[in-house]
Tab-separated table of C-alpha atoms in Angstrom:
chain	number	residue	atom	x	y	z
A	1	GLU	CA	81.370	36.627	38.712
A	2	ALA	CA	77.469	37.210	37.771
A	3	GLN	CA	76.742	38.464	34.740
A	4	VAL	CA	74.481	38.403	31.499
A	5	THR	CA	76.334	38.986	28.647
A	6	GLN	CA	74.946	39.929	25.012
A	7	ASN	CA	76.779	40.474	22.219
A	8	PRO	CA	77.026	41.797	20.004
A	9	ARG	CA	77.178	45.997	21.868
A	10	TYR	CA	76.877	47.538	18.555
A	11	LEU	CA	75.376	46.646	15.373
A	12	ILE	CA	74.852	48.418	11.921
A	13	THR	CA	73.301	46.292	9.626
A	14	VAL	CA	70.290	47.466	6.079
A	15	THR	CA	66.680	46.188	6.440
A	16	GLY	CA	65.976	42.752	5.326
A	17	LYS	CA	68.988	41.268	6.882
A	18	LYS	CA	68.264	38.757	9.915
A	19	LEU	CA	69.775	39.220	12.466
A	20	THR	CA	70.845	37.322	15.977
A	21	VAL	CA	71.320	39.134	19.492
A	22	THR	CA	73.081	37.113	21.689
A	23	CYS	CA	71.954	37.249	25.576
A	24	SER	CA	73.526	34.516	28.288
A	25	GLN	CA	73.488	34.591	32.535
A	26	ASN	CA	75.432	32.788	34.741
A	27	MET	CA	72.984	32.490	37.632
A	28	ASN	CA	70.167	30.438	36.843
A	29	HIS	CA	67.891	32.445	36.417
A	30	GLU	CA	64.342	30.936	35.589
A	31	TYR	CA	62.528	34.665	34.254
A	32	MET	CA	65.159	35.995	31.553
A	33	SER	CA	63.383	39.258	28.921
A	34	TRP	CA	64.484	41.209	25.786
A	35	TYR	CA	63.697	45.345	26.478
A	36	ARG	CA	64.385	47.971	23.617
A	37	GLN	CA	64.965	51.648	25.257
A	38	ASP	CA	64.039	54.855	23.577
A	39	PRO	CA	64.280	58.208	24.010
A	40	GLY	CA	61.263	59.061	25.926
A	41	LEU	CA	59.589	55.940	25.688
A	42	GLY	CA	62.060	53.692	28.550
A	43	LEU	CA	62.448	50.033	28.473
A	44	ARG	CA	59.927	48.312	27.216
A	45	GLN	CA	59.483	44.763	27.098
A	46	ILE	CA	59.884	42.315	23.532
A	47	TYR	CA	59.748	39.036	24.869
A	48	TYR	CA	60.123	37.514	28.275
A	49	SER	CA	60.140	33.116	29.230
A	50	MET	CA	59.902	32.070	32.313
A	51	ASN	CA	61.682	29.143	31.900
A	52	VAL	CA	63.346	27.043	29.240
A	53	GLU	CA	59.809	25.980	26.311
A	54	VAL	CA	58.364	29.025	28.027
A	55	THR	CA	58.708	31.957	26.391
A	56	ASP	CA	55.250	34.871	25.559
A	57	LYS	CA	55.699	38.257	23.950
A	58	GLY	CA	55.669	41.563	25.762
A	59	ASP	CA	54.636	45.114	24.560
A	60	VAL	CA	56.787	45.479	21.391
A	61	PRO	CA	56.925	42.060	20.081
A	62	GLU	CA	56.402	42.771	16.396
A	63	GLY	CA	58.660	42.071	14.116
A	64	TYR	CA	61.062	39.871	17.214
A	65	LYS	CA	61.002	36.320	17.230
A	66	VAL	CA	63.384	34.605	20.660
A	67	SER	CA	64.315	30.608	21.744
A	68	ARG	CA	64.325	29.109	25.410
A	69	LYS	CA	66.490	26.153	24.264
A	70	GLU	CA	68.615	26.005	27.392
A	71	LYS	CA	68.221	28.082	30.592
A	72	ARG	CA	71.437	30.568	30.344
A	73	ASN	CA	70.827	31.806	27.136
A	74	PHE	CA	68.096	33.706	25.651
A	75	PRO	CA	68.343	34.857	21.595
A	76	LEU	CA	67.146	37.679	20.108
A	77	ILE	CA	66.091	36.778	16.498
A	78	LEU	CA	64.942	40.428	14.222
A	79	GLU	CA	63.977	38.121	10.634
A	80	SER	CA	63.682	41.367	8.707
A	81	PRO	CA	65.071	44.235	10.212
A	82	SER	CA	63.626	47.403	9.792
A	83	PRO	CA	65.085	50.553	10.179
A	84	ASN	CA	61.963	51.054	12.666
A	85	GLN	CA	64.163	48.387	14.486
A	86	THR	CA	66.889	50.942	15.058
A	87	SER	CA	67.462	51.246	19.138
A	88	LEU	CA	69.021	50.906	22.218
A	89	TYR	CA	68.398	46.776	23.733
A	90	PHE	CA	69.074	45.292	26.867
A	91	CYS	CA	68.186	41.641	28.248
A	92	ALA	CA	67.364	40.907	31.861
A	93	SER	CA	67.365	37.923	33.983
A	94	SER	CA	66.139	37.478	37.241
A	95	LEU	CA	64.737	34.363	39.956
A	96	ASP	CA	61.226	35.379	38.996
A	97	ARG	CA	59.270	38.609	37.200
A	98	ALA	CA	59.228	40.785	40.720
A	99	THR	CA	62.578	40.715	41.918
A	100	GLU	CA	65.826	41.817	40.920
A	101	ALA	CA	66.630	42.175	37.414
A	102	PHE	CA	70.075	42.055	35.851
A	103	PHE	CA	71.010	43.265	32.451
A	104	GLY	CA	73.413	42.792	29.394
A	105	GLN	CA	75.514	45.777	29.230
A	106	GLY	CA	73.284	46.546	25.701
A	107	THR	CA	73.341	45.929	21.963
A	108	ARG	CA	73.352	49.206	20.374
A	109	LEU	CA	71.223	48.387	16.120
A	110	THR	CA	71.478	50.384	13.962
A	111	VAL	CA	69.286	48.695	10.236
A	112	VAL	CA	69.640	51.363	7.611
B	1	THR	CA	49.655	56.039	27.470
B	2	GLN	CA	52.316	54.723	30.359
B	3	LEU	CA	51.807	52.856	33.193
B	4	LEU	CA	54.076	54.633	35.793
B	5	GLU	CA	54.563	57.925	34.914
B	6	GLN	CA	57.925	60.004	36.424
B	7	SER	CA	58.211	62.970	36.585
B	8	PRO	CA	60.270	65.195	35.898
B	9	GLN	CA	61.922	63.646	32.998
B	10	PHE	CA	64.928	65.727	33.035
B	11	LEU	CA	66.350	67.462	36.110
B	12	SER	CA	69.723	69.173	36.014
B	13	ILE	CA	70.993	71.569	39.085
B	14	GLN	CA	74.199	72.017	41.098
B	15	GLU	CA	76.042	69.938	43.204
B	16	GLY	CA	74.678	69.910	47.067
B	17	GLU	CA	71.040	70.817	45.608
B	18	ASN	CA	68.205	68.181	47.307
B	19	LEU	CA	66.106	67.037	44.998
B	20	THR	CA	63.222	64.421	43.972
B	21	VAL	CA	61.907	62.431	41.525
B	22	TYR	CA	58.250	60.887	41.518
B	23	CYS	CA	56.840	57.581	40.473
B	24	ASN	CA	52.979	57.768	39.849
B	25	SER	CA	50.282	55.586	38.735
B	26	SER	CA	46.546	54.699	38.809
B	27	SER	CA	47.585	50.915	39.090
B	28	VAL	CA	48.648	48.612	42.279
B	29	PHE	CA	51.203	46.491	42.672
B	30	SER	CA	53.382	44.145	45.330
B	31	SER	CA	56.379	45.596	44.757
B	32	LEU	CA	58.020	48.676	43.543
B	33	GLN	CA	61.519	49.221	42.303
B	34	TRP	CA	64.377	51.564	41.457
B	35	TYR	CA	67.109	51.138	38.938
B	36	ARG	CA	70.646	54.187	37.878
B	37	GLN	CA	71.350	53.765	34.376
B	38	GLU	CA	74.668	55.296	33.635
B	39	PRO	CA	76.169	56.009	30.026
B	40	GLY	CA	77.152	52.993	28.287
B	41	GLU	CA	75.853	50.440	30.255
B	42	GLY	CA	72.199	48.607	31.624
B	43	PRO	CA	69.645	49.526	34.672
B	44	VAL	CA	71.116	48.200	37.792
B	45	LEU	CA	68.742	47.858	40.677
B	46	LEU	CA	69.337	50.742	43.967
B	47	VAL	CA	66.700	49.362	46.156
B	48	THR	CA	62.936	47.698	45.948
B	49	VAL	CA	59.901	48.760	48.181
B	50	VAL	CA	57.203	46.531	49.189
B	51	THR	CA	55.408	47.304	52.186
B	52	GLY	CA	52.955	50.670	51.530
B	53	GLY	CA	54.280	53.258	53.623
B	54	GLU	CA	57.608	51.783	53.575
B	55	VAL	CA	60.637	53.758	53.901
B	56	LYS	CA	64.006	53.174	52.386
B	57	LYS	CA	67.303	55.049	53.014
B	58	LEU	CA	70.674	54.043	50.976
B	59	LYS	CA	73.233	57.312	52.087
B	60	ARG	CA	72.150	59.816	50.251
B	61	LEU	CA	68.798	58.955	48.469
B	62	THR	CA	65.446	57.982	51.011
B	63	PHE	CA	62.998	55.837	48.750
B	64	GLN	CA	59.269	55.711	49.646
B	65	PHE	CA	56.541	53.562	48.591
B	66	GLY	CA	53.206	55.700	48.451
B	67	ASP	CA	50.659	53.942	51.748
B	68	ALA	CA	48.071	52.668	48.703
B	69	ARG	CA	51.384	51.139	46.403
B	70	LYS	CA	50.403	53.423	43.363
B	71	ASP	CA	53.138	55.647	44.408
B	72	SER	CA	56.883	56.101	45.283
B	73	SER	CA	59.502	58.608	45.299
B	74	LEU	CA	63.191	58.989	45.473
B	75	HIS	CA	64.264	61.989	46.797
B	76	ILE	CA	68.754	62.693	46.490
B	77	THR	CA	70.109	65.095	49.222
B	78	ALA	CA	72.929	67.118	49.138
B	79	ALA	CA	73.252	65.978	45.359
B	80	GLN	CA	76.861	65.006	43.814
B	81	PRO	CA	78.353	64.845	40.477
B	82	GLY	CA	78.252	61.330	40.427
B	83	ASP	CA	74.588	61.333	41.418
B	84	THR	CA	74.186	61.970	37.555
B	85	GLY	CA	72.854	59.666	35.721
B	86	LEU	CA	68.712	57.465	34.551
B	87	TYR	CA	67.010	57.297	37.060
B	88	LEU	CA	64.415	54.145	36.485
B	89	CYS	CA	61.193	52.694	38.037
B	90	ALA	CA	60.329	50.045	37.693
B	91	GLY	CA	56.413	48.488	38.897
B	92	ASP	CA	55.394	44.575	39.780
B	93	GLU	CA	52.205	45.166	39.142
B	94	ILE	CA	49.205	43.405	41.528
B	95	ARG	CA	46.833	42.722	38.983
B	96	GLY	CA	49.057	42.532	36.001
B	97	ALA	CA	51.098	40.531	33.217
B	98	GLN	CA	54.114	38.645	34.116
B	99	LYS	CA	56.511	41.245	33.482
B	100	LEU	CA	58.295	44.556	35.086
B	101	VAL	CA	56.813	47.710	33.902
B	102	PHE	CA	58.975	50.941	34.097
B	103	GLY	CA	58.015	54.221	33.963
B	104	GLN	CA	60.480	56.893	31.177
B	105	GLY	CA	63.217	57.670	33.673
B	106	THR	CA	64.230	61.378	34.407
B	107	ARG	CA	68.031	62.249	33.237
B	108	LEU	CA	69.605	63.948	35.851
B	109	THR	CA	72.421	65.521	35.605
B	110	ILE	CA	74.441	68.049	38.687
B	111	ASN	CA	76.230	70.444	38.095
B	112	PRO	CA	79.869	71.403	39.733
């Protein structure tokens, strides 16, 4: 089954404690993205990757890092989380930037 | 300021009524997608429109891409409770960066 898998689904952490949200896709897609979803703001792109070892900033990259060492994986790293990073995060993959995006089920992160 | 403005942001109607959701921009898009998102899930693609003036139908849902490819609409006929969800439009801007741009979403509730 074609899917995008994110882990964990829920995470509560404290300010400053480094965390990683994993994302894996099994569709051999080249394009992967991370989004955060906040009420009234829709989906805002954090980072995207057009292929292995190629990543670029989206609209709201501050406080986040990503890596793309393998085609299937695109982890999101928060080196020092802060409360304003409390949000619902989605990973997505697609053949390219304009084709159908397949989304993971989301990670609800709370930073206290 | 959102590149893609959706209206209304919230809509609550009775089962059987018709409704239209709008997605507007001053930018031109090479394609525009509509997604539906249910609670606890990631967005799922409903349709992609590519040609100016294009109309696509998906059962009771009708999608239209504006002639100038700057706007789109989603019309639902005889809405059902199962249509309840968050509807998101997303566009591939012709002169934009390598990413999809999302509207802020329309939260639709269909009451039995």
